[in-house]
Every structure is written in C-alpha cells, then in structure tokens.
Tab-separated table of C-alpha atoms and ligand atoms in Angstrom:
chain	number	residue	atom	x	y	z
A	1	MET	CA	20.733	-5.829	8.603
A	2	THR	CA	19.784	-6.499	12.201
A	3	ALA	CA	16.296	-6.398	13.717
A	4	GLN	CA	17.608	-3.625	15.948
A	5	ARG	CA	18.381	-1.351	13.036
A	6	VAL	CA	15.127	-2.111	11.240
A	7	HIS	CA	13.029	-1.156	14.227
A	8	THR	CA	14.852	1.996	15.179
A	9	ARG	CA	12.316	4.762	15.546
A	10	ARG	CA	13.047	8.400	15.037
A	11	ALA	CA	11.570	11.335	16.881
A	12	GLY	CA	8.658	12.824	14.977
A	13	ASP	CA	7.752	9.548	13.263
A	14	PRO	CA	4.000	9.349	12.733
A	15	LEU	CA	1.649	6.627	13.880
A	16	VAL	CA	0.928	4.258	10.989
A	17	VAL	CA	-2.302	2.328	10.402
A	18	VAL	CA	-2.105	-0.314	7.667
A	19	CYS	CA	-5.524	-1.488	6.417
A	20	ALA	CA	-5.645	-4.911	4.779
A	21	GLY	CA	-8.387	-7.219	3.557
A	22	GLY	CA	-9.899	-8.888	0.520
A	23	GLY	CA	-11.084	-7.120	-2.633
A	24	GLY	CA	-14.289	-5.096	-2.530
A	25	VAL	CA	-14.774	-5.252	1.246
A	26	GLY	CA	-14.413	-1.496	1.604
A	27	LYS	CA	-10.733	-1.099	2.479
A	28	THR	CA	-10.269	2.019	0.420
A	29	THR	CA	-13.489	3.539	1.736
A	30	THR	CA	-12.828	2.752	5.401
A	31	SER	CA	-9.170	3.886	5.182
A	32	ALA	CA	-10.301	7.196	3.738
A	33	ALA	CA	-13.041	7.446	6.375
A	34	LEU	CA	-10.564	6.852	9.198
A	35	ALA	CA	-8.147	9.437	7.798
A	36	LEU	CA	-10.928	11.972	7.313
A	37	GLY	CA	-12.208	11.480	10.874
A	38	LEU	CA	-8.708	11.817	12.352
A	39	ALA	CA	-8.115	15.012	10.406
A	40	ARG	CA	-11.472	16.360	11.517
A	41	GLN	CA	-10.411	15.796	15.114
A	42	GLY	CA	-7.383	17.972	14.525
A	43	ARG	CA	-4.707	15.411	13.676
A	44	SER	CA	-2.480	16.032	10.710
A	45	THR	CA	-3.184	12.910	8.651
A	46	LEU	CA	-1.881	11.389	5.439
A	47	ILE	CA	-3.921	8.808	3.527
A	48	VAL	CA	-1.922	6.626	1.149
A	49	THR	CA	-3.295	4.148	-1.317
A	50	ILE	CA	-1.025	1.453	-2.639
A	51	ASP	CA	-4.048	-0.026	-4.344
A	52	PRO	CA	-3.863	1.087	-7.948
A	53	ALA	CA	-7.665	1.541	-8.168
A	54	ARG	CA	-8.688	5.113	-8.714
A	55	ARG	CA	-11.786	5.131	-6.541
A	56	LEU	CA	-10.306	6.779	-3.519
A	57	ALA	CA	-8.621	9.385	-5.680
A	58	SER	CA	-11.891	10.314	-7.320
A	59	ALA	CA	-13.818	10.127	-4.035
A	60	MET	CA	-11.433	12.620	-2.469
A	61	GLY	CA	-10.878	14.748	-5.534
A	62	VAL	CA	-7.159	13.985	-5.672
A	63	ALA	CA	-5.110	13.246	-8.806
A	64	LEU	CA	-2.858	10.187	-8.940
A	65	SER	CA	0.646	11.505	-8.358
A	66	ASP	CA	3.870	10.975	-6.437
A	67	ALA	CA	3.301	14.257	-4.659
A	68	VAL	CA	1.548	14.634	-1.319
A	69	THR	CA	-1.630	16.582	-2.092
A	70	THR	CA	-3.742	18.450	0.445
A	71	VAL	CA	-7.382	17.320	0.487
A	72	PRO	CA	-9.704	20.220	1.131
A	73	PHE	CA	-12.474	19.514	3.623
A	74	ALA	CA	-14.689	21.799	5.603
A	75	GLY	CA	-14.774	22.732	9.216
A	76	THR	CA	-11.572	21.818	11.052
A	77	ASN	CA	-8.064	22.897	11.826
A	78	GLY	CA	-6.584	19.452	11.162
A	79	ARG	CA	-4.834	18.663	7.939
A	80	LEU	CA	-5.729	15.890	5.532
A	81	ALA	CA	-3.322	15.019	2.745
A	82	ALA	CA	-3.321	12.188	0.251
A	83	LEU	CA	-0.562	10.295	-1.514
A	84	MET	CA	-1.737	8.180	-4.432
A	85	PRO	CA	1.192	7.171	-6.595
A	86	ASP	CA	0.340	6.174	-10.129
A	87	PRO	CA	1.603	2.612	-10.614
A	88	ARG	CA	2.303	3.193	-14.316
A	89	ARG	CA	5.390	5.283	-13.780
A	90	SER	CA	6.693	3.723	-10.609
A	91	MET	CA	10.010	2.342	-11.816
A	92	HIS	CA	11.027	5.770	-13.065
A	93	ALA	CA	9.899	7.327	-9.804
A	94	PHE	CA	11.968	4.783	-7.915
A	95	VAL	CA	15.024	5.583	-9.991
A	96	ASP	CA	14.454	9.284	-9.321
A	97	GLN	CA	14.343	8.519	-5.573
A	98	LEU	CA	17.413	6.381	-5.745
A	99	PHE	CA	19.573	8.577	-7.964
A	100	GLU	CA	18.680	11.884	-6.354
A	101	GLY	CA	22.313	12.872	-5.973
A	102	GLU	CA	23.576	11.188	-9.152
A	103	PRO	CA	21.862	12.887	-12.115
A	104	ALA	CA	24.420	11.747	-14.710
A	105	ALA	CA	24.159	8.107	-13.646
A	106	ARG	CA	20.390	8.422	-13.690
A	107	GLU	CA	20.446	9.616	-17.291
A	108	ARG	CA	22.763	6.745	-18.279
A	109	LEU	CA	20.401	4.313	-16.615
A	110	ARG	CA	17.381	5.735	-18.416
A	111	ASP	CA	19.150	5.139	-21.734
A	112	ASN	CA	20.077	1.619	-20.690
A	113	ARG	CA	17.969	-0.830	-22.675
A	114	VAL	CA	18.086	-3.563	-20.047
A	115	TYR	CA	16.712	-1.048	-17.552
A	116	GLN	CA	14.047	0.012	-20.038
A	117	GLY	CA	12.980	-3.622	-20.327
A	118	LEU	CA	12.907	-4.002	-16.535
A	119	ALA	CA	10.963	-0.789	-16.051
A	120	ASP	CA	8.142	-2.142	-18.176
A	121	ALA	CA	8.018	-5.525	-16.510
A	122	ALA	CA	8.957	-5.011	-12.878
A	123	ALA	CA	6.457	-6.359	-10.359
A	124	GLY	CA	6.406	-5.269	-6.743
A	125	VAL	CA	8.269	-2.094	-7.622
A	126	HIS	CA	5.118	-0.052	-7.312
A	127	GLU	CA	4.766	-1.050	-3.660
A	128	LEU	CA	8.403	-0.284	-3.035
A	129	VAL	CA	8.187	3.157	-4.609
A	130	ALA	CA	4.991	3.887	-2.751
A	131	LEU	CA	6.595	2.868	0.561
A	132	ASN	CA	9.639	4.995	-0.082
A	133	LEU	CA	7.367	7.942	-0.871
A	134	VAL	CA	5.501	7.248	2.383
A	135	ALA	CA	8.758	7.097	4.325
A	136	ALA	CA	9.914	10.356	2.757
A	137	ALA	CA	6.594	12.046	3.568
A	138	ALA	CA	6.723	10.678	7.125
A	139	SER	CA	10.249	11.941	7.685
A	140	THR	CA	9.200	15.531	7.013
A	141	GLY	CA	7.665	15.418	10.506
A	142	SER	CA	4.461	17.045	9.284
A	143	PHE	CA	2.111	14.086	9.865
A	144	GLU	CA	0.850	12.656	13.112
A	145	VAL	CA	-0.886	9.713	11.484
A	146	VAL	CA	-0.401	7.882	8.188
A	147	VAL	CA	-3.205	5.550	7.032
A	148	ILE	CA	-2.153	3.062	4.348
A	149	ASP	CA	-4.754	1.382	2.124
A	150	THR	CA	-3.144	-1.774	0.762
A	151	ALA	CA	-3.763	-3.698	-2.451
A	152	PRO	CA	-6.690	-6.125	-2.369
A	153	SER	CA	-4.713	-9.309	-2.100
A	154	ARG	CA	-3.727	-11.952	0.377
A	155	GLN	CA	-0.123	-10.987	-0.255
A	156	ALA	CA	-0.833	-7.390	0.707
A	157	ILE	CA	0.711	-7.850	4.142
A	158	ASP	CA	3.911	-9.252	2.692
A	159	PHE	CA	4.755	-5.961	1.032
A	160	VAL	CA	5.862	-4.595	4.388
A	161	THR	CA	8.781	-6.982	4.392
A	162	LEU	CA	9.738	-6.165	0.802
A	163	PRO	CA	12.072	-3.256	1.623
A	164	GLY	CA	14.037	-5.356	4.081
A	165	ARG	CA	14.283	-8.314	1.732
A	166	LEU	CA	15.445	-6.156	-1.163
A	167	ALA	CA	17.934	-4.283	0.954
A	168	ALA	CA	19.405	-7.592	2.044
A	169	LEU	CA	19.581	-8.685	-1.582
A	170	LEU	CA	21.142	-5.512	-2.894
A	171	GLY	CA	23.481	-5.188	0.046
A	172	GLY	CA	24.487	-8.777	-0.443
A	173	LYS	CA	27.377	-10.546	-2.053
A	174	THR	CA	25.811	-11.207	-5.444
A	175	VAL	CA	25.503	-7.571	-6.341
A	176	ALA	CA	28.937	-6.707	-4.993
A	177	TRP	CA	30.394	-9.499	-7.065
A	178	LEU	CA	28.566	-8.487	-10.236
A	179	SER	CA	29.396	-4.825	-9.941
A	180	GLY	CA	32.989	-5.673	-9.068
A	181	LEU	CA	33.146	-7.784	-12.159
A	182	ALA	CA	31.630	-5.023	-14.213
A	183	THR	CA	34.165	-2.424	-13.059
A	184	ARG	CA	37.229	-4.642	-13.175
A	185	SER	CA	38.544	-2.988	-16.328
A	186	GLY	CA	39.510	0.041	-14.217
A	187	GLU	CA	38.246	2.553	-16.775
A	188	LYS	CA	35.886	5.003	-15.150
A	189	ASP	CA	34.880	7.480	-17.864
A	190	SER	CA	32.362	5.810	-20.092
A	191	THR	CA	29.839	3.086	-19.496
A	192	GLN	CA	31.238	1.199	-22.447
A	193	ALA	CA	34.752	1.191	-21.073
A	194	ARG	CA	33.582	0.575	-17.514
A	195	SER	CA	31.678	-2.505	-18.512
A	196	GLY	CA	34.841	-4.028	-19.939
A	197	GLY	CA	35.225	-6.426	-17.020
A	198	LEU	CA	31.936	-8.086	-17.528
A	199	LEU	CA	32.387	-7.962	-21.281
A	200	ALA	CA	35.651	-9.790	-20.911
A	201	TRP	CA	34.018	-12.281	-18.598
A	202	GLY	CA	31.192	-12.804	-21.052
A	203	LYS	CA	33.432	-13.096	-24.095
A	204	GLY	CA	33.127	-16.265	-26.011
A	205	HIS	CA	30.392	-18.728	-25.637
A	206	LEU	CA	28.088	-17.046	-23.138
A	207	GLU	CA	28.235	-13.623	-24.732
A	208	HIS	CA	27.689	-15.145	-28.067
A	209	LEU	CA	24.597	-16.977	-26.900
A	210	ILE	CA	23.112	-13.982	-25.119
A	211	ALA	CA	23.878	-11.690	-28.020
A	212	ARG	CA	22.221	-14.066	-30.442
A	213	ALA	CA	19.154	-14.449	-28.242
A	214	ALA	CA	18.645	-10.875	-27.129
A	215	GLY	CA	20.760	-8.513	-29.174
A	216	PRO	CA	24.381	-7.396	-28.873
A	217	TYR	CA	23.696	-4.559	-26.453
A	218	LEU	CA	22.487	-6.863	-23.675
A	219	VAL	CA	25.777	-7.819	-22.051
A	220	ARG	CA	27.105	-4.277	-22.110
A	221	ASP	CA	23.846	-2.810	-20.780
A	222	THR	CA	23.486	-5.456	-18.086
A	223	ALA	CA	26.955	-4.619	-16.854
A	224	GLY	CA	26.120	-0.912	-17.027
A	225	LEU	CA	22.996	-1.481	-14.960
A	226	PHE	CA	24.983	-3.031	-12.133
A	227	ILE	CA	27.563	-0.279	-12.230
A	228	GLU	CA	24.886	2.355	-11.823
A	229	LEU	CA	23.165	0.362	-9.064
A	230	ALA	CA	26.426	-0.068	-7.182
A	231	LEU	CA	26.686	3.733	-7.096
A	232	VAL	CA	23.452	4.062	-5.147
A	233	ARG	CA	23.505	0.878	-3.093
A	234	GLU	CA	23.998	2.686	0.202
A	235	ARG	CA	21.198	5.048	-0.553
A	236	PHE	CA	18.911	2.166	-1.482
A	237	VAL	CA	19.599	0.389	1.779
A	238	HIS	CA	18.994	3.623	3.680
A	239	LEU	CA	15.664	4.315	1.930
A	240	THR	CA	14.361	0.814	2.431
A	241	GLU	CA	15.431	0.624	6.059
A	242	ARG	CA	13.539	3.833	6.685
A	243	ALA	CA	10.413	2.297	5.142
A	244	SER	CA	10.836	-0.914	7.164
A	245	ALA	CA	11.237	1.017	10.411
A	246	LEU	CA	7.978	2.804	9.751
A	247	LEU	CA	5.987	-0.320	8.895
A	248	LEU	CA	7.430	-2.834	11.316
A	249	GLY	CA	8.142	-0.527	14.213
A	250	ASP	CA	6.111	-0.183	17.388
A	251	ARG	CA	4.190	2.802	16.036
A	252	ALA	CA	2.478	0.766	13.298
A	253	ALA	CA	-0.867	-1.020	13.688
A	254	TYR	CA	-2.559	-3.437	11.322
A	255	VAL	CA	-6.298	-3.204	10.873
A	256	LEU	CA	-8.132	-5.968	9.046
A	257	VAL	CA	-11.207	-5.082	7.015
A	258	ALA	CA	-13.950	-7.595	6.210
A	259	ALA	CA	-17.456	-7.625	4.811
A	260	PRO	CA	-20.102	-10.215	5.664
A	261	THR	CA	-19.176	-12.725	2.968
A	262	ALA	CA	-17.447	-16.095	3.282
A	263	ALA	CA	-14.637	-14.980	0.938
A	264	ALA	CA	-13.948	-11.847	2.980
A	265	ARG	CA	-13.940	-13.889	6.197
A	266	ASP	CA	-11.427	-16.374	4.749
A	267	ASP	CA	-9.182	-13.525	3.499
A	268	VAL	CA	-9.148	-11.963	6.948
A	269	ILE	CA	-8.266	-15.250	8.659
A	270	PHE	CA	-5.454	-15.755	6.159
A	271	LEU	CA	-4.106	-12.227	6.713
A	272	ALA	CA	-4.284	-12.638	10.496
A	273	LYS	CA	-2.079	-15.716	10.154
A	274	ARG	CA	0.399	-13.826	7.958
A	275	LEU	CA	0.545	-11.090	10.558
A	276	GLU	CA	1.187	-13.638	13.260
A	277	LYS	CA	4.166	-14.899	11.236
A	278	LEU	CA	5.491	-11.338	11.240
A	279	GLY	CA	5.088	-11.290	14.999
A	280	ARG	CA	2.162	-8.889	14.858
A	281	ALA	CA	-1.393	-9.153	16.116
A	282	PRO	CA	-4.122	-7.309	14.229
A	283	ARG	CA	-5.047	-4.163	16.143
A	284	ALA	CA	-8.732	-4.453	15.228
A	285	LEU	CA	-11.135	-5.973	12.749
A	286	LEU	CA	-13.524	-3.708	10.899
A	287	MET	CA	-16.651	-5.561	9.867
A	288	ASN	CA	-17.921	-3.335	7.091
A	289	ARG	CA	-21.565	-3.398	5.955
A	290	ALA	CA	-22.390	-5.340	9.132
A	291	ASP	CA	-25.374	-3.309	10.222
A	292	THR	CA	-28.222	-2.746	7.884
A	293	ARG	CA	-30.450	0.087	8.918
A	294	PRO	CA	-33.607	0.964	7.004
A	295	ALA	CA	-32.812	3.359	4.160
A	296	PRO	CA	-34.011	6.910	4.880
A	297	TYR	CA	-36.481	6.741	2.016
A	298	VAL	CA	-38.051	3.559	3.481
A	299	THR	CA	-38.546	5.244	6.843
A	300	ALA	CA	-39.967	8.344	5.174
A	301	LEU	CA	-42.393	6.336	3.022
A	302	ARG	CA	-43.568	4.244	5.985
A	303	SER	CA	-44.590	7.335	7.894
A	304	SER	CA	-46.437	8.886	4.970
A	305	ALA	CA	-50.221	9.065	5.523
A	306	ASN	CA	-51.608	7.536	2.361
A	307	LEU	CA	-49.460	4.456	1.772
A	308	SER	CA	-51.031	2.233	-0.907
A	309	PRO	CA	-51.224	-1.539	-0.140
A	310	ALA	CA	-48.852	-2.248	-3.076
A	311	LEU	CA	-46.247	0.179	-1.793
A	312	SER	CA	-46.632	-1.188	1.730
A	313	ASP	CA	-45.987	-4.723	0.397
A	314	ALA	CA	-42.877	-3.520	-1.453
A	315	LEU	CA	-41.549	-1.946	1.730
A	316	ASP	CA	-42.186	-5.226	3.584
A	317	VAL	CA	-40.095	-7.074	0.984
A	318	LEU	CA	-37.281	-4.555	1.375
A	319	ASP	CA	-37.424	-5.002	5.132
A	320	GLU	CA	-37.251	-8.769	4.851
A	321	GLU	CA	-34.247	-8.578	2.535
A	322	ARG	CA	-32.537	-6.219	4.919
A	323	LYS	CA	-33.250	-8.560	7.820
A	324	ALA	CA	-31.803	-11.524	5.891
A	325	ARG	CA	-28.636	-9.530	5.136
A	326	GLY	CA	-28.454	-8.537	8.782
A	327	ASP	CA	-28.805	-12.170	9.932
A	328	SER	CA	-26.011	-13.376	7.670
A	329	ALA	CA	-23.795	-10.452	8.777
A	330	ALA	CA	-24.437	-11.366	12.410
A	331	ALA	CA	-23.528	-15.008	11.770
A	332	MET	CA	-20.324	-14.013	9.959
A	333	THR	CA	-19.421	-11.584	12.729
A	334	ARG	CA	-19.911	-14.275	15.394
A	335	ASP	CA	-17.802	-16.664	13.348
A	336	LEU	CA	-14.953	-14.161	13.010
A	337	SER	CA	-14.957	-13.194	16.664
A	338	ARG	CA	-14.737	-16.877	17.521
A	339	GLN	CA	-11.784	-17.372	15.178
A	340	LEU	CA	-9.976	-14.182	16.215
A	341	PRO	CA	-10.949	-14.051	19.883
A	342	SER	CA	-8.385	-11.485	20.995
A	343	CYS	CA	-9.013	-9.051	18.132
A	344	PRO	CA	-11.475	-6.214	18.884
A	345	LEU	CA	-14.271	-6.192	16.317
A	346	ILE	CA	-15.870	-2.960	15.157
A	347	ARG	CA	-19.092	-3.090	13.171
A	348	LEU	CA	-19.795	-0.547	10.465
A	349	PRO	CA	-23.178	0.029	8.836
A	350	PHE	CA	-24.161	-0.341	5.247
A	351	VAL	CA	-24.525	3.268	4.068
A	352	GLU	CA	-27.338	4.054	1.662
A	353	ALA	CA	-25.610	6.594	-0.531
A	354	TYR	CA	-24.823	6.826	-4.204
A	355	ALA	CA	-21.620	8.894	-4.179
A	356	ALA	CA	-18.422	7.251	-2.862
A	357	ALA	CA	-17.507	10.487	-1.044
A	358	ASP	CA	-20.820	10.365	0.861
A	359	VAL	CA	-20.103	6.806	2.025
A	360	VAL	CA	-16.632	7.918	3.178
A	361	HIS	CA	-18.138	10.825	5.073
A	362	ALA	CA	-20.831	8.722	6.781
A	363	LEU	CA	-18.316	6.052	7.820
A	364	SER	CA	-15.877	8.659	9.112
A	365	LEU	CA	-18.580	9.721	11.604
A	366	GLU	CA	-19.204	6.086	12.598
A	367	LEU	CA	-15.485	5.517	13.169
A	368	GLU	CA	-14.954	8.568	15.348
A	369	ALA	CA	-15.829	6.639	18.495
A	370	HIS	CA	-13.191	4.020	17.632
A	371	HIS	CA	-10.077	6.041	16.788
A	372	ARG	CA	-8.311	5.001	19.948
A	373	ALA	CA	-9.024	1.320	19.232
A	374	LEU	CA	-7.606	1.623	15.720
A	375	LEU	CA	-4.443	3.635	16.330
A	376	PRO	CA	-1.259	1.921	17.520
A	377	GLN	CA	-1.038	1.755	21.286
B	1	ADP	N1	-20.273	0.589	4.475
B	1	ADP	C1	-20.580	0.790	3.173
B	1	ADP	N2	-21.844	1.097	2.804
B	1	ADP	C2	-22.145	1.287	1.512
B	1	ADP	N3	-21.280	1.217	0.507
B	1	ADP	C3	-19.998	0.922	0.799
B	1	ADP	C4	-19.570	0.698	2.144
B	1	ADP	N4	-18.234	0.424	2.127
B	1	ADP	C5	-17.853	0.495	0.834
B	1	ADP	N5	-18.899	0.799	0.028
B	1	ADP	C6	-18.884	0.932	-1.432
B	1	ADP	O1	-18.428	-0.313	-1.961
B	1	ADP	C7	-17.570	-0.108	-3.074
B	1	ADP	C8	-16.233	-0.806	-2.851
B	1	ADP	O2	-15.557	-0.205	-1.784
B	1	ADP	P1	-13.943	-0.020	-1.770
B	1	ADP	O3	-13.629	0.778	-0.566
B	1	ADP	O4	-13.468	0.520	-3.068
B	1	ADP	O5	-13.482	-1.524	-1.577
B	1	ADP	P2	-11.985	-2.130	-1.614
B	1	ADP	O6	-11.031	-0.993	-1.501
B	1	ADP	O7	-11.933	-3.051	-0.446
B	1	ADP	O8	-11.872	-2.848	-2.899
B	1	ADP	C9	-17.473	1.398	-3.257
B	1	ADP	O9	-18.369	1.791	-4.258
B	1	ADP	C10	-17.882	1.967	-1.918
B	1	ADP	O10	-18.482	3.239	-2.056
B	2	MG	MG1	-9.468	-0.475	-2.741
C-alpha cells in the first residue's frame, strides 16, 4: 500500500476533526459542543465517539448503536447526527461489515470456535469497527463535518494508523501462505474438507500437541478461519484504506484537549509528539476549564440588599478559591503555549452547570467564534 493510495481523497468527503487528550479533560464534552455549534451554523455534522464511556450518549439522548442516529436540537436547519458504537459487540459488527456479500461464509465464521474465542478477546477491534463505520457514514456524502472523540489514552492517536497496519498485515504474505495452506486439499464444498491442507500439515506432533492443549477442533477451526478471511481480504483492504484516507488525508485536523492539570499538560505534550511522528501538527489546543467566572448564584447573592456578614465571608472564600484555580490555569496555559509555540490555544471557561447537556450547550456557544480555527484548513 503506497502513501499515494492511502491519501487519495474522494469528492464529497467530509472535513474530519479528531479530538484527543487525557482522561477527564473534557474531550467528550468539547467534541459534542463543537459538533453542536457546527450543526447550529447550518453544517451537516456527525459526532462519533470511539470512547466507550456512555456520557456523551446520555448527554445527547442517543443510544449506543452502530447506526447513525439523528440528534434532535432546536432552532436550525443544520443536521446533527451521532454515531456511538457499542464496544461490546464490535467484533460481530466488524464481521458483518467484512462479510456483507458473503452471508454463508459469515455464518460459518460465527460457528467457528476459534473465531468465537477471538471475538471475546480482541483488542483494538472496537476502534477498527468504529472507523469503518465512520468511513461508511462519510462515504454517503451526507456530512460536511465529522467530529471524532477518541478514547482517553496516550495511544489514542495511534488508532488512526491501525487500518493501514492491519491492511498491510492481512494483505501480506503470511495470510496468503496460511490460507493457501488451508485450501491446498482442493475440496471446496465443506469447511472440514477445505481445511484438509492445514490438517495434513498439522498432522502428527504439532496437531497432537495443539489438540491436547486446546481441544481437537482447534486446528480445523483455525484453518477454517483463514479460509473465510481469505474470501474477504480484498474487501478488508478496501474498507481500511477508506478509513485511512479519511483520517490521514488533508481534510483531517487534530485538536488536542487539555485541562489545567499537570497530568493533562503532559498528555497533550506526549500526543503532540505522536502527531509529529505521523507528520501532522495539531490544528489547535483547547484549554478546557481555563477561565473561571463567578457562578451566577454568587453574582446574584452579592448584589442582594441584605447580605449577612457570614454569607459575605463565604462568598469571599469562594472568590479566593476561584482566583487560585484561575492562577494555576493561567500558569498551565503559559507553560503549554511555550511548549507548543506554533499551536493556536483556545481557552474555554469552567461552566457552572449540573447537567452534562447544559455544559455541552454552553461550550458550543463559546466555541462558535473558533470554528474556523478548529476545522482543517
Ligand atoms: N468546561 C467545563 N465546565 C464544567 N464542566 C465540564 C467542562 N468540561 C467538561 N465538564 C464536565 O466534566 C466531566 C468530564 O468531561 P468529559 O467530557 O466526559 O471528559 P473526557 O471525555 O475527557 O473524559 C463531565 O461531567 C462534564 O460535564
Ligand atoms: Mg470521554
């Protein structure tokens, strides 16, 4: 697979904004806020969360599912849709994607015990399924912008290279060799007969050992697995190349999200370095919870006529705490702009609200002035 092919862009591809950062900094909230604001301004927008947490789903009133779901919101002609795949059934969803045109092979695979074992244990598959769902949604041509909320981990950026790496692996010699071996018997009708090649290869010592360790079905089902995979190899490579083109093409931007804590700062610096390795510069840095304004109730109480001395003291304490938080946020912000000098930094306020949806709404208004700075150029 050449870089040329990976980066090929198709007409109608949406702009993609990938949000990455440490856990708890407000990635999910700010991603949703950005998507909401874009939709409000009339852009057809899809918000995707790869992060298995359910907060965004509940904040937006969307169920976890592999289907793109319209999010109802008042007062615009834009469209907001959400895609929040449930990580628990991802392997099956992936197989459905992969075996779309091969229903019989898909059923054989589902009965395959080696596959069943893999489906329970597979790591990284959730990301892959989610990306393929994103690519499929993007290729419908119905979205102008896709905002992707990544998992809260330092490896979150690496997932964008996963499709390409897997395609290279599955398109590579090892799989061809294994599936060739598995089909060598020449029989095409039943999985049992078709796996004769590998069975023959495994006869004797190796088969004996594996069978003793893991049960007699293992060799046959392992061979069967590769036969089924060989059937859909082309399709797999196609799906994953489509996802890579979307994420690594020139219409994708990476936005880092931080909060004013040392851990969040270190995560952002780490992610910026990972991006650099991928040949990308972060488009912008969102410093969440950077500005602390007085809570509305504090302002209201201060202006009330008969403020008791005790209440006045309590409000002074609140003010001092807010000022201390503000000072540390300012120091962290200065530190980050020194370390990432060419990355535009956007400050977001701490929102005094109880409901997650209210925080999303308030931040979407704050972000409206910055859409241009956050979207790919
Ligand atoms: N700017 C903000 N002001 C107030 N609360 C916020 C802000 N940003 C996020 N939150 C709240 O912090 C919590 C964690 O945010 P979340 O977006 O889920 O973080 P992450 O996705 O990075 O783990 C949520 O309850 C959210 O409502
Ligand atoms: Mg999150």
